[in-house]
Short mmCIF file of C-alpha atoms in Angstrom, two decimals:
data_model
loop_
_atom_site.label_atom_id
_atom_site.label_comp_id
_atom_site.label_asym_id
_atom_site.label_seq_id
_atom_site.Cartn_x
_atom_site.Cartn_y
_atom_site.Cartn_z
CA UNK A 21 89.95 -17.94 106.17
CA UNK A 22 91.59 -15.47 108.59
CA UNK A 23 89.74 -12.87 110.65
CA UNK A 24 90.91 -10.11 108.27
CA UNK A 25 89.44 -11.90 105.27
CA UNK A 26 86.18 -12.62 107.07
CA UNK A 27 85.73 -8.94 107.95
CA UNK A 28 86.60 -7.83 104.42
CA UNK A 29 84.21 -10.42 102.96
CA UNK A 30 81.39 -9.24 105.25
CA UNK A 31 81.94 -5.59 104.30
CA UNK A 32 82.10 -6.32 100.57
CA UNK A 33 78.94 -8.43 100.82
CA UNK A 34 76.99 -5.34 102.00
CA UNK A 35 78.72 -2.44 100.22
CA UNK A 36 77.62 -1.03 96.87
CA UNK A 37 80.73 0.94 95.88
CA UNK A 38 84.45 0.32 96.32
CA UNK A 39 87.03 3.10 96.06
CA UNK A 40 90.55 1.72 95.89
CA UNK A 41 93.61 3.95 96.02
CA UNK A 42 97.20 2.83 96.32
CA UNK A 43 98.62 6.04 97.73
CA UNK A 44 102.10 6.97 96.54
CA UNK A 45 103.74 3.78 95.24
CA UNK A 46 107.12 5.31 96.06
CA UNK A 47 106.12 5.05 99.74
CA UNK A 48 105.20 1.38 99.59
CA UNK A 49 108.55 0.14 100.89
CA UNK A 50 108.26 -3.53 101.83
CA UNK A 51 105.01 -3.93 99.85
CA UNK A 52 106.82 -3.27 96.60
CA UNK A 53 109.38 -6.03 96.55
CA UNK A 54 109.64 -6.73 92.84
CA UNK A 55 109.81 -4.64 89.74
CA UNK A 56 106.82 -5.56 87.53
CA UNK A 57 107.60 -6.17 83.87
CA UNK A 58 104.37 -4.64 82.48
CA UNK A 59 101.81 -2.01 83.46
CA UNK A 60 99.17 -4.74 83.71
CA UNK A 61 101.32 -6.75 86.11
CA UNK A 62 102.03 -3.66 88.21
CA UNK A 63 98.33 -2.81 88.40
CA UNK A 64 97.30 -6.37 89.34
CA UNK A 65 99.95 -6.38 92.07
CA UNK A 66 98.80 -2.96 93.33
CA UNK A 67 95.12 -3.98 93.53
CA UNK A 68 95.97 -7.19 95.34
CA UNK A 69 98.34 -5.63 97.87
CA UNK A 70 96.07 -2.65 98.53
CA UNK A 71 93.20 -5.04 99.30
CA UNK A 72 95.44 -7.14 101.53
CA UNK A 73 96.71 -4.10 103.43
CA UNK A 74 93.19 -2.68 103.82
CA UNK A 75 91.87 -6.07 105.04
CA UNK A 76 94.54 -6.18 107.75
CA UNK A 77 93.51 -2.75 109.09
CA UNK A 78 89.73 -3.18 109.33
CA UNK A 79 88.47 -2.14 112.76
CA UNK A 80 85.37 -3.34 114.58
CA UNK A 81 83.57 0.01 114.17
CA UNK A 82 83.70 -0.26 110.38
CA UNK A 83 82.25 -3.78 110.48
CA UNK A 84 79.41 -2.59 112.71
CA UNK A 85 78.63 0.32 110.36
CA UNK A 86 78.55 -1.72 107.11
CA UNK A 87 79.07 1.40 104.92
CA UNK A 88 77.66 1.57 101.39
CA UNK A 89 80.99 2.97 100.13
CA UNK A 90 84.23 1.25 101.10
CA UNK A 91 87.42 3.33 101.06
CA UNK A 92 90.20 0.83 100.46
CA UNK A 93 93.70 2.26 100.71
CA UNK A 94 97.28 1.76 101.89
CA UNK A 95 97.07 4.36 104.65
CA UNK A 96 100.80 4.79 105.28
CA UNK A 97 101.40 5.51 101.59
CA UNK A 98 98.82 8.31 101.26
CA UNK A 99 100.59 11.58 100.46
CA UNK A 100 98.99 14.93 99.67
CA UNK A 101 100.91 17.64 97.86
CA UNK A 102 102.25 20.40 100.10
CA UNK A 103 100.35 23.59 99.07
CA UNK A 104 103.60 25.57 99.31
CA UNK A 105 105.15 23.28 96.66
CA UNK A 106 102.14 23.05 94.33
CA UNK A 107 103.49 25.53 91.75
CA UNK A 108 106.68 23.47 91.45
CA UNK A 109 104.76 20.27 90.61
CA UNK A 110 103.11 19.01 87.44
CA UNK A 111 100.15 16.74 88.26
CA UNK A 112 99.18 14.51 85.33
CA UNK A 113 96.67 11.71 85.01
CA UNK A 114 95.48 9.15 82.50
CA UNK A 115 91.89 7.98 82.78
CA UNK A 116 90.75 4.55 81.64
CA UNK A 117 87.00 4.00 81.38
CA UNK A 118 86.41 0.30 82.08
CA UNK A 119 82.84 -0.78 82.79
CA UNK A 120 80.82 2.41 82.65
CA UNK A 121 78.84 4.03 79.87
CA UNK A 122 78.35 7.10 82.00
CA UNK A 123 80.36 10.22 81.26
CA UNK A 124 79.89 11.17 84.94
CA UNK A 125 82.68 8.69 85.65
CA UNK A 126 85.05 11.31 84.24
CA UNK A 127 84.06 13.91 86.83
CA UNK A 128 84.03 11.33 89.61
CA UNK A 129 87.59 10.24 88.78
CA UNK A 130 88.97 13.78 88.55
CA UNK A 131 87.24 14.88 91.77
CA UNK A 132 88.65 11.88 93.60
CA UNK A 133 92.17 12.44 92.25
CA UNK A 134 92.07 16.09 93.39
CA UNK A 135 90.86 15.01 96.83
CA UNK A 136 93.47 12.25 97.19
CA UNK A 137 96.33 14.57 96.18
CA UNK A 138 95.01 17.61 98.03
CA UNK A 139 94.95 19.88 94.97
CA UNK A 140 92.32 22.13 93.40
CA UNK A 141 93.11 21.09 89.82
CA UNK A 142 95.05 18.64 87.68
CA UNK A 143 97.49 20.05 85.13
CA UNK A 144 96.81 17.43 82.48
CA UNK A 145 94.34 14.59 81.94
CA UNK A 146 94.60 12.17 79.03
CA UNK A 147 91.62 9.92 78.38
CA UNK A 148 92.24 6.45 76.95
CA UNK A 149 89.84 5.36 74.22
CA UNK A 150 86.57 4.25 75.85
CA UNK A 151 85.59 0.56 75.58
CA UNK A 152 83.65 -0.40 72.47
CA UNK A 153 82.27 -3.67 71.16
CA UNK A 154 84.56 -6.02 69.27
CA UNK A 155 84.62 -5.32 65.55
CA UNK A 156 83.41 -1.72 66.00
CA UNK A 157 85.71 1.14 65.05
CA UNK A 158 86.12 4.02 67.48
CA UNK A 159 84.13 7.01 66.27
CA UNK A 160 83.63 10.61 67.37
CA UNK A 161 80.26 9.59 68.85
CA UNK A 162 82.02 7.22 71.27
CA UNK A 163 84.31 9.99 72.51
CA UNK A 164 81.89 12.91 72.63
CA UNK A 165 80.16 12.33 76.01
CA UNK A 166 83.48 11.86 77.81
CA UNK A 167 85.11 14.80 76.04
CA UNK A 168 82.18 17.08 76.89
CA UNK A 169 82.61 16.20 80.56
CA UNK A 170 86.36 16.92 80.30
CA UNK A 171 85.54 20.27 78.69
CA UNK A 172 83.22 21.08 81.61
CA UNK A 173 86.04 20.25 84.01
CA UNK A 174 88.43 22.56 82.12
CA UNK A 175 85.84 25.35 82.21
CA UNK A 176 85.33 24.84 85.96
CA UNK A 177 89.14 24.94 86.40
CA UNK A 178 89.44 21.37 87.66
CA UNK A 179 91.80 20.56 84.75
CA UNK A 180 94.21 22.77 82.81
CA UNK A 181 94.77 20.69 79.63
CA UNK A 182 93.14 17.58 78.14
CA UNK A 183 94.44 15.02 75.67
CA UNK A 184 93.66 11.78 73.89
CA UNK A 185 95.26 8.41 73.36
CA UNK A 186 95.62 6.21 70.29
CA UNK A 187 93.64 8.38 67.88
CA UNK A 188 94.68 8.23 64.24
CA UNK A 189 94.81 11.33 62.07
CA UNK A 190 91.16 11.11 60.95
CA UNK A 191 89.84 10.54 64.48
CA UNK A 192 91.97 13.34 65.94
CA UNK A 193 90.93 15.74 63.19
CA UNK A 194 87.22 14.99 63.72
CA UNK A 195 87.55 15.56 67.47
CA UNK A 196 89.57 18.74 66.96
CA UNK A 197 87.02 20.23 64.57
CA UNK A 198 84.06 19.38 66.83
CA UNK A 199 85.53 20.14 70.27
CA UNK A 200 85.19 23.47 72.06
CA UNK A 201 88.27 22.74 74.18
CA UNK A 202 90.85 21.35 71.77
CA UNK A 203 93.05 18.36 72.64
CA UNK A 204 96.57 19.54 73.45
CA UNK A 205 98.14 16.08 73.19
CA UNK A 206 97.63 12.62 71.71
CA UNK A 207 99.45 9.52 72.92
CA UNK A 208 100.67 7.00 70.35
CA UNK A 209 101.56 3.40 71.16
CA UNK A 210 104.78 2.82 69.24
CA UNK A 211 104.51 -0.93 69.83
CA UNK A 212 101.68 -0.94 67.27
CA UNK A 213 103.23 1.35 64.67
CA UNK A 214 107.02 1.61 65.37
CA UNK A 215 107.21 5.17 64.00
CA UNK A 216 104.87 8.14 64.19
CA UNK A 217 102.48 8.06 61.20
CA UNK A 218 103.46 10.96 58.88
CA UNK A 219 99.87 12.21 58.38
CA UNK A 220 99.29 12.29 62.14
CA UNK A 221 102.60 14.07 62.70
CA UNK A 222 101.77 16.71 60.09
CA UNK A 223 98.30 17.35 61.50
CA UNK A 224 99.58 17.57 65.08
CA UNK A 225 102.30 20.02 64.05
CA UNK A 226 99.83 22.21 62.15
CA UNK A 227 97.51 22.54 65.16
CA UNK A 228 100.12 22.50 67.91
CA UNK A 229 99.09 19.13 69.37
CA UNK A 230 101.86 17.38 71.28
CA UNK A 231 102.44 13.77 70.23
CA UNK A 232 103.50 11.57 73.14
CA UNK A 233 104.32 7.88 73.33
CA UNK A 234 103.03 5.20 75.69
CA UNK A 235 103.25 1.45 76.16
CA UNK A 236 99.95 0.69 77.88
CA UNK A 237 98.16 -2.44 76.68
CA UNK A 238 94.88 -2.00 74.82
CA UNK A 239 93.05 -3.08 77.98
CA UNK A 240 94.99 -2.17 81.11
CA UNK A 241 92.18 -3.27 83.42
CA UNK A 242 89.33 -5.58 82.51
CA UNK A 243 86.39 -6.84 84.50
CA UNK A 244 87.97 -10.30 84.60
CA UNK A 245 91.42 -9.12 85.76
CA UNK A 246 89.89 -6.98 88.52
CA UNK A 247 87.74 -9.85 89.75
CA UNK A 248 90.76 -12.16 89.71
CA UNK A 249 92.76 -9.77 91.92
CA UNK A 250 89.77 -9.41 94.26
CA UNK A 251 89.35 -13.17 94.53
CA UNK A 252 93.04 -13.76 95.19
CA UNK A 253 93.08 -11.15 97.98
CA UNK A 254 89.82 -12.11 99.67
CA UNK A 255 89.07 -15.82 99.09
CA UNK A 256 85.45 -17.04 98.95
CA UNK A 257 84.16 -13.59 98.01
CA UNK A 258 81.58 -13.29 95.22
CA UNK A 259 84.08 -11.44 93.03
CA UNK A 260 81.90 -11.69 89.91
CA UNK A 261 79.42 -9.31 91.57
CA UNK A 262 81.95 -6.46 91.33
CA UNK A 263 82.54 -4.42 88.17
CA UNK A 264 85.32 -1.79 87.83
CA UNK A 265 83.95 1.46 86.38
CA UNK A 266 87.10 3.48 85.88
CA UNK A 267 90.80 3.55 86.66
CA UNK A 268 92.96 6.67 87.00
CA UNK A 269 96.76 6.57 87.05
CA UNK A 270 98.47 9.73 88.25
CA UNK A 271 101.98 11.09 88.52
CA UNK A 272 103.40 14.14 90.28
CA UNK A 273 106.62 15.44 88.74
CA UNK A 274 108.97 18.17 90.00
CA UNK A 275 108.91 20.54 87.02
CA UNK A 276 112.44 21.89 87.27
CA UNK A 277 114.11 18.49 87.65
CA UNK A 278 111.81 16.03 85.89
CA UNK A 279 111.82 13.78 88.96
CA UNK A 280 108.75 11.71 89.86
CA UNK A 281 107.71 12.67 93.39
CA UNK A 282 104.55 10.59 93.54
CA UNK A 283 102.60 8.10 91.43
CA UNK A 284 99.70 5.79 92.03
CA UNK A 285 96.34 4.37 91.00
CA UNK A 286 92.76 5.15 91.97
CA UNK A 287 89.79 3.08 90.86
CA UNK A 288 86.08 2.81 91.45
CA UNK A 289 84.07 -0.42 91.30
CA UNK A 290 80.37 -1.05 91.81
CA UNK A 291 78.33 -4.05 92.78
CA UNK A 292 76.17 -5.22 89.88
CA UNK A 293 72.66 -3.84 90.04
CA UNK A 294 73.48 -1.22 92.66
#
């Protein structure tokens, strides 16, 4: 094992929380040699390379400190939005809850995204359906705690608009009727239905909800896939001790031209029992 890996292993053995952020993937240059075929493959590659890059930059002071929270990033790729250009940009995010039953993960993710991008608020946040047990259908009760936290973030002006992903007409209608801040969009995975369901289309049109499409897998990041990327990057680590809580994917688009200026991933993981 190289010196870099030994230092990274020592830090991860003591830390309780890991914050991983890729920075702007458009700035990765040599790190991004291939074009991944799926979102899952891109994410796995990003986690691995971010860990590798972070490991290679660990300094002696950090090892002496043994911080509880590790900030793992590709430093040269970090890019905040110029305040003078903020009005020209649309900052959107999709939040995936992975291993957390706590709605506070929602606030944590949004706060971190704002900090990373240097903005006061996000224009749009879509929340993917939270994880549920196999054989259980997603219900309003599963969504409510996360949606309430999103509503709080809208009211505190951290987010402008909030949306959902993969809700059918019944689920979307139940959320719409219950929610104080109504969903302004709902993503549909066309791989699973080929065309927009007519009842969903009619409901969305009636209540001015934008229907968008996506091609994310049902589980973009799992505990197992995160631990695999961790193990591959830092051999001999106790990867099974680490559990990803949430993943946020963001994009910054120039409104007038529809050009992607920045995109990346941010995730938080915790050591079991910490």
